Amino acid sequence: MLLLIEDLPGYLKDHLGVILHLTDTPPSAEMTAWLTARAADTDPRHVRRSMKLEDRYVNAFLGAHYDRDPLAEDRDNPLAGLLAAAGSEDLWAQCSTLIDKVRPASALDMGCSVGGLAAMLSRRQSRTLGFDTSFLSVLAARRAILSAPTPLDSYRAYGEGDRYHRHTLSIAAKPQYADFIVASALARVTEPVELACAVNLIDLVPNPARLLDMLVDQTTDDGHVLITSPYGWSDVARNRWLGGAADDSSPVALRSAAAERGLTVVWENQQVPWMWRDYSRFWRLYLVDAVLFTRA
C-alpha cells in the first residue's frame, strides 16, 4: 500500500500497532523491523488501544457506507423506520444525485474512510482516487472494492462490549475505476480532477482553510467541489474554525471562504440527514450541510 506521509515517524507512532497487528495480511519480519526502526517512541498501551478503537470505527463505517438499506429493513431495529424514511434524501442519496448531475470523468475522495463514495463514483466510470490518513480504513476500502490484498465480504456489527454479529457485505463497484492510498487531505496527491470531494472532513482536519486551498488546487477549471460537514470541529484549534462564533455561522463562513477562492455555489442543502450505527444501542444522527461548488 502506498503511503504519502510527510512525518513518517510521527505517523507510525499512531499507526504502528494497527499495521503490525493485521491478522489477514501481516507485514513480513523485514518490513516489521524497517517500520519499527522508523517509528517514534511508541507506548505499547497506546498501540493496543489505538488498534482496538480504530478497528471498531472501521467496522462501524463499513456499515454506514455499505449496509444502510439492510439495516433499514431490520424489523427488530426500532430506528428502522427513521432510516427508511430518510433513505431517499440522506447524505448518500444526495451524493448520488449530485454525482449524476456533474458526471465527472475523474474525481478525488478526500478523507475517503472505507470507500463508499469512491465506490459510488466508480459505478459511474469516474476514475477516482480515495485517500485517508487511517491505514486501516484505506486497507478496508482496498479490500472491499479492489479485493486487494484479499477480498472483504463482511464486517462486525457490534452490540454491547465486544459482542457482535457478522454482517455480509455486497458492494457494487467497478474496481478498474478506483484506487486508494494513505495520504493527508492537506497534501497534493494528483493532477487536477473534475470533481474533488471532502465529505464530512473539513471540521476534522487541523487547518480547514488549507483544505479549501487543496480542493481548489486539485480541481480543473470549470470543475466541481463537493463539501459536506456537520461542523463538529473535533480537535480543530478554535482560531481555525470556519464560523462557529456568535456572529458567524459555519455554513456562511464556508461559503464566504469558498467565494474568496473562486468557487460558486450551484447546489446546497443545510439539513441533510446522516445516520449510522456505532453499536446496537448507540446510533449517531447528524444534520449535514452539503454544498456543491463550481470553480470559475
Coordinates of C-alpha atoms in Angstrom, one line a residue:
M1 CA 0.0 0.0 0.0
L2 CA 1.3 3.5 -0.9
L3 CA 1.8 5.9 1.9
L4 CA 2.3 9.6 1.1
I5 CA 3.1 10.9 4.6
E6 CA 5.4 13.9 5.4
D7 CA 6.1 12.9 9.0
L8 CA 6.6 9.1 8.8
P9 CA 7.9 8.7 12.4
G10 CA 5.0 10.6 13.8
Y11 CA 2.5 8.7 11.7
L12 CA 4.0 5.4 12.7
K13 CA 3.8 6.4 16.3
D14 CA 0.0 6.5 16.0
H15 CA -0.5 3.6 13.5
L16 CA 2.3 1.1 14.0
G17 CA 0.1 -1.1 16.2
V18 CA -2.5 -1.2 13.5
I19 CA 0.0 -2.1 10.8
L20 CA 1.9 -4.8 12.8
H21 CA -1.3 -6.5 14.2
L22 CA -3.1 -7.0 10.9
T23 CA -4.4 -10.6 11.0
D24 CA -5.1 -11.3 7.3
T25 CA -2.1 -9.6 5.8
P26 CA 0.6 -9.0 8.4
P27 CA 3.9 -7.4 7.3
S28 CA 7.0 -9.6 6.8
A29 CA 9.6 -9.8 9.5
E30 CA 11.9 -7.5 7.4
M31 CA 9.1 -4.9 6.9
T32 CA 8.3 -5.1 10.6
A33 CA 11.9 -4.3 11.5
W34 CA 12.0 -1.5 9.0
L35 CA 8.8 0.2 10.2
T36 CA 9.7 -0.3 13.9
A37 CA 13.1 1.3 13.4
R38 CA 11.5 4.4 11.9
A39 CA 8.7 4.8 14.4
A40 CA 8.9 7.5 17.1
D41 CA 8.8 6.4 20.7
T42 CA 5.7 4.2 20.9
D43 CA 3.8 3.3 24.1
P44 CA 2.6 -0.3 23.8
R45 CA -0.5 0.6 25.8
H46 CA -1.3 3.3 23.2
V47 CA -0.7 0.8 20.4
R48 CA -3.2 -1.7 21.7
R49 CA -5.8 0.9 22.5
S50 CA -5.4 2.6 19.1
M51 CA -5.8 -0.7 17.3
K52 CA -9.0 -1.6 19.1
L53 CA -10.6 1.8 18.7
E54 CA -9.7 2.1 15.0
D55 CA -10.8 -1.4 14.2
R56 CA -14.3 -0.7 15.8
Y57 CA -14.7 2.5 13.9
V58 CA -13.7 0.9 10.6
N59 CA -16.4 -1.7 11.2
A60 CA -18.9 1.0 12.1
F61 CA -18.1 2.9 8.9
L62 CA -18.3 -0.2 6.8
G63 CA -21.9 -0.5 8.0
A64 CA -22.5 3.2 7.4
H65 CA -21.1 3.2 3.9
Y66 CA -22.4 -0.1 2.6
D67 CA -25.1 -1.6 4.8
R68 CA -27.7 1.2 5.2
D69 CA -30.5 -0.4 3.3
P70 CA -30.4 -3.8 5.1
L71 CA -30.3 -2.0 8.5
A72 CA -33.4 0.0 7.5
E73 CA -35.2 -3.3 6.7
D74 CA -34.4 -4.9 10.1
R75 CA -37.8 -5.3 11.8
D76 CA -36.1 -5.7 15.2
N77 CA -34.5 -2.3 15.0
P78 CA -36.7 0.4 16.5
L79 CA -34.9 3.0 14.3
A80 CA -35.5 1.1 11.1
G81 CA -38.5 3.4 10.2
L82 CA -36.4 6.5 10.6
L83 CA -33.6 5.1 8.5
A84 CA -36.1 4.0 5.7
A85 CA -37.8 7.4 5.8
A86 CA -34.6 9.3 5.4
G87 CA -33.2 7.0 2.7
S88 CA -34.4 9.0 -0.3
E89 CA -32.8 12.2 0.9
D90 CA -29.9 11.2 3.2
L91 CA -26.3 12.0 2.7
W92 CA -25.7 9.1 0.3
A93 CA -28.8 9.8 -1.7
Q94 CA -27.8 13.4 -2.1
C95 CA -24.2 12.5 -3.1
S96 CA -25.6 10.0 -5.7
T97 CA -27.9 12.7 -7.2
L98 CA -25.1 15.3 -7.3
I99 CA -22.6 12.9 -9.0
D100 CA -25.2 12.2 -11.6
K101 CA -25.6 15.9 -12.1
V102 CA -21.9 16.5 -12.6
R103 CA -20.9 13.3 -14.3
P104 CA -17.1 13.7 -13.7
A105 CA -14.6 11.7 -15.7
S106 CA -12.2 12.0 -12.8
A107 CA -12.6 12.5 -9.0
L108 CA -10.9 12.7 -5.7
D109 CA -12.4 11.4 -2.5
M110 CA -10.5 13.2 0.3
G111 CA -10.9 11.5 3.7
C112 CA -12.4 8.5 1.9
S113 CA -12.7 6.4 5.0
V114 CA -13.7 2.9 3.8
G115 CA -14.5 4.0 0.3
G116 CA -18.3 4.3 0.0
L117 CA -18.2 7.5 -2.1
A118 CA -15.4 6.1 -4.3
A119 CA -17.5 3.0 -4.9
M120 CA -20.4 5.2 -6.0
L121 CA -18.2 7.2 -8.4
S122 CA -16.6 4.0 -9.8
R123 CA -20.0 2.7 -10.8
R124 CA -20.4 5.8 -13.0
Q125 CA -17.0 5.1 -14.6
S126 CA -15.4 8.1 -12.9
R127 CA -11.6 7.5 -12.3
T128 CA -11.4 8.0 -8.6
L129 CA -8.6 8.2 -6.1
G130 CA -9.6 7.9 -2.5
F131 CA -7.2 8.7 0.3
D132 CA -7.3 8.9 4.1
T133 CA -4.8 9.1 6.9
S134 CA -6.3 6.0 8.5
F135 CA -4.3 3.0 7.4
L136 CA -6.9 0.5 8.5
S137 CA -9.7 2.4 6.7
V138 CA -7.8 2.6 3.4
L139 CA -6.9 -1.1 3.7
A140 CA -10.7 -1.9 4.2
A141 CA -11.5 0.2 1.1
R142 CA -8.9 -1.6 -1.0
R143 CA -10.2 -5.0 0.2
A144 CA -13.9 -4.1 -0.2
I145 CA -13.6 -2.5 -3.7
L146 CA -10.3 -3.8 -5.2
S147 CA -10.2 -7.2 -3.4
A148 CA -6.6 -6.4 -2.6
P149 CA -4.7 -7.9 -0.9
T150 CA -7.7 -10.1 0.0
P151 CA -11.4 -9.6 -0.5
L152 CA -13.6 -8.2 2.2
D153 CA -17.1 -9.6 2.2
S154 CA -18.3 -9.0 5.8
Y155 CA -18.0 -6.7 8.8
R156 CA -18.7 -6.8 12.5
A157 CA -21.8 -5.0 13.7
Y158 CA -21.2 -4.6 17.4
G159 CA -23.7 -5.0 20.3
E160 CA -22.7 -4.5 23.9
G161 CA -19.0 -4.6 24.7
D162 CA -17.1 -6.9 22.4
R163 CA -20.2 -8.9 21.3
Y164 CA -21.0 -8.6 17.6
H165 CA -22.9 -10.1 14.7
R166 CA -21.1 -10.6 11.4
H167 CA -23.0 -8.9 8.5
T168 CA -22.4 -9.9 4.9
L169 CA -21.3 -7.1 2.5
S170 CA -22.3 -7.0 -1.1
I171 CA -20.6 -4.0 -2.7
A172 CA -21.5 -2.7 -6.1
A173 CA -18.3 -1.1 -7.6
K174 CA -16.2 -1.1 -10.7
P175 CA -12.7 -1.6 -9.3
Q176 CA -10.9 -0.7 -12.5
Y177 CA -12.0 2.9 -11.9
A178 CA -10.9 3.2 -8.3
D179 CA -7.7 3.3 -6.3
F180 CA -6.8 4.1 -2.6
I181 CA -3.7 5.4 -0.9
V182 CA -2.8 6.5 2.6
A183 CA -2.3 10.3 2.5
S184 CA -3.2 13.5 4.1
A185 CA -6.0 15.6 2.7
L186 CA -3.7 18.6 3.2
A187 CA -1.2 17.3 0.6
R188 CA -1.4 17.4 -3.2
V189 CA -1.6 13.9 -4.4
T190 CA -2.5 14.1 -8.1
E191 CA -3.2 16.3 -11.1
P192 CA -6.5 18.3 -11.1
V193 CA -9.7 16.3 -11.4
E194 CA -13.2 17.3 -12.5
L195 CA -14.7 16.6 -9.0
A196 CA -13.0 17.0 -5.7
C197 CA -15.0 15.7 -2.6
A198 CA -14.5 16.3 1.1
V199 CA -17.4 14.6 2.7
N200 CA -17.6 15.3 6.5
L201 CA -14.0 16.2 6.6
I202 CA -13.4 19.9 6.8
D203 CA -14.3 20.0 10.5
L204 CA -11.8 17.3 11.3
V205 CA -8.5 18.5 9.7
P206 CA -6.2 20.7 11.6
N207 CA -6.3 23.5 9.0
P208 CA -9.8 23.8 7.3
A209 CA -8.7 26.8 5.2
R210 CA -5.8 24.9 3.8
L211 CA -8.1 22.0 2.9
L212 CA -10.2 24.5 0.9
D213 CA -7.0 25.6 -0.9
M214 CA -6.1 22.0 -1.7
L215 CA -9.7 21.3 -3.0
V216 CA -9.4 24.3 -5.4
D217 CA -5.8 23.4 -6.3
Q218 CA -6.8 19.9 -7.3
T219 CA -9.9 20.8 -9.3
T220 CA -9.9 21.6 -13.0
D221 CA -11.2 24.9 -14.4
D222 CA -15.0 24.6 -14.6
G223 CA -14.7 21.5 -12.3
H224 CA -16.7 21.0 -9.2
V225 CA -16.1 20.8 -5.4
L226 CA -18.4 18.9 -3.1
I227 CA -18.2 19.7 0.6
T228 CA -20.4 18.3 3.4
S229 CA -20.0 18.8 7.1
P230 CA -21.9 18.7 10.4
Y231 CA -19.4 21.3 11.8
G232 CA -18.3 19.4 14.9
W233 CA -14.8 21.0 14.8
S234 CA -13.3 18.0 16.5
D235 CA -9.7 18.6 17.6
V236 CA -9.5 21.8 15.4
A237 CA -8.0 24.8 17.1
R238 CA -10.7 27.4 17.7
N239 CA -8.9 30.1 15.8
R240 CA -9.0 27.9 12.7
W241 CA -12.7 27.2 12.7
L242 CA -14.8 28.4 9.8
G243 CA -17.5 30.2 11.6
G244 CA -19.0 28.7 14.8
A245 CA -18.8 32.0 16.7
A246 CA -21.8 34.0 17.9
D247 CA -21.8 36.3 14.9
D248 CA -20.7 33.9 12.1
S249 CA -22.3 30.6 11.3
S250 CA -20.2 27.9 9.8
P251 CA -22.3 27.5 6.6
V252 CA -22.0 31.2 5.9
A253 CA -18.3 31.2 6.7
L254 CA -17.6 28.2 4.4
R255 CA -19.4 29.8 1.5
S256 CA -17.6 33.1 2.1
A257 CA -14.2 31.4 2.2
A258 CA -15.0 29.4 -0.9
A259 CA -16.1 32.5 -2.8
E260 CA -12.7 34.1 -1.9
R261 CA -11.1 31.1 -3.7
G262 CA -13.2 31.4 -6.9
L263 CA -15.9 28.8 -6.0
T264 CA -19.5 29.5 -6.8
V265 CA -22.4 27.6 -5.2
V266 CA -24.5 25.6 -7.7
W267 CA -26.5 23.5 -5.2
E268 CA -26.9 23.4 -1.4
N269 CA -28.9 21.9 1.4
Q270 CA -28.0 22.7 5.0
Q271 CA -30.2 19.9 6.6
V272 CA -29.2 16.6 5.0
P273 CA -29.7 13.7 7.5
W274 CA -26.8 11.3 8.1
M275 CA -27.5 8.4 10.5
W276 CA -25.3 5.4 11.3
R277 CA -24.8 2.8 13.9
D278 CA -21.8 2.9 16.3
Y279 CA -23.1 -0.2 18.1
S280 CA -26.6 -1.7 18.7
R281 CA -27.5 0.8 21.5
F282 CA -25.7 3.8 20.1
W283 CA -26.7 5.5 16.8
R284 CA -25.5 8.8 15.5
L285 CA -27.7 11.2 13.7
Y286 CA -26.3 14.3 12.1
L287 CA -27.8 17.1 10.0
V288 CA -25.1 17.8 7.5
D289 CA -24.6 21.0 5.5
A290 CA -23.9 19.9 1.9
V291 CA -22.8 22.3 -0.9
L292 CA -21.7 21.8 -4.4
F293 CA -19.4 24.4 -5.9
T294 CA -18.1 25.1 -9.4
R295 CA -14.7 26.5 -10.0
A296 CA -14.8 29.6 -12.1

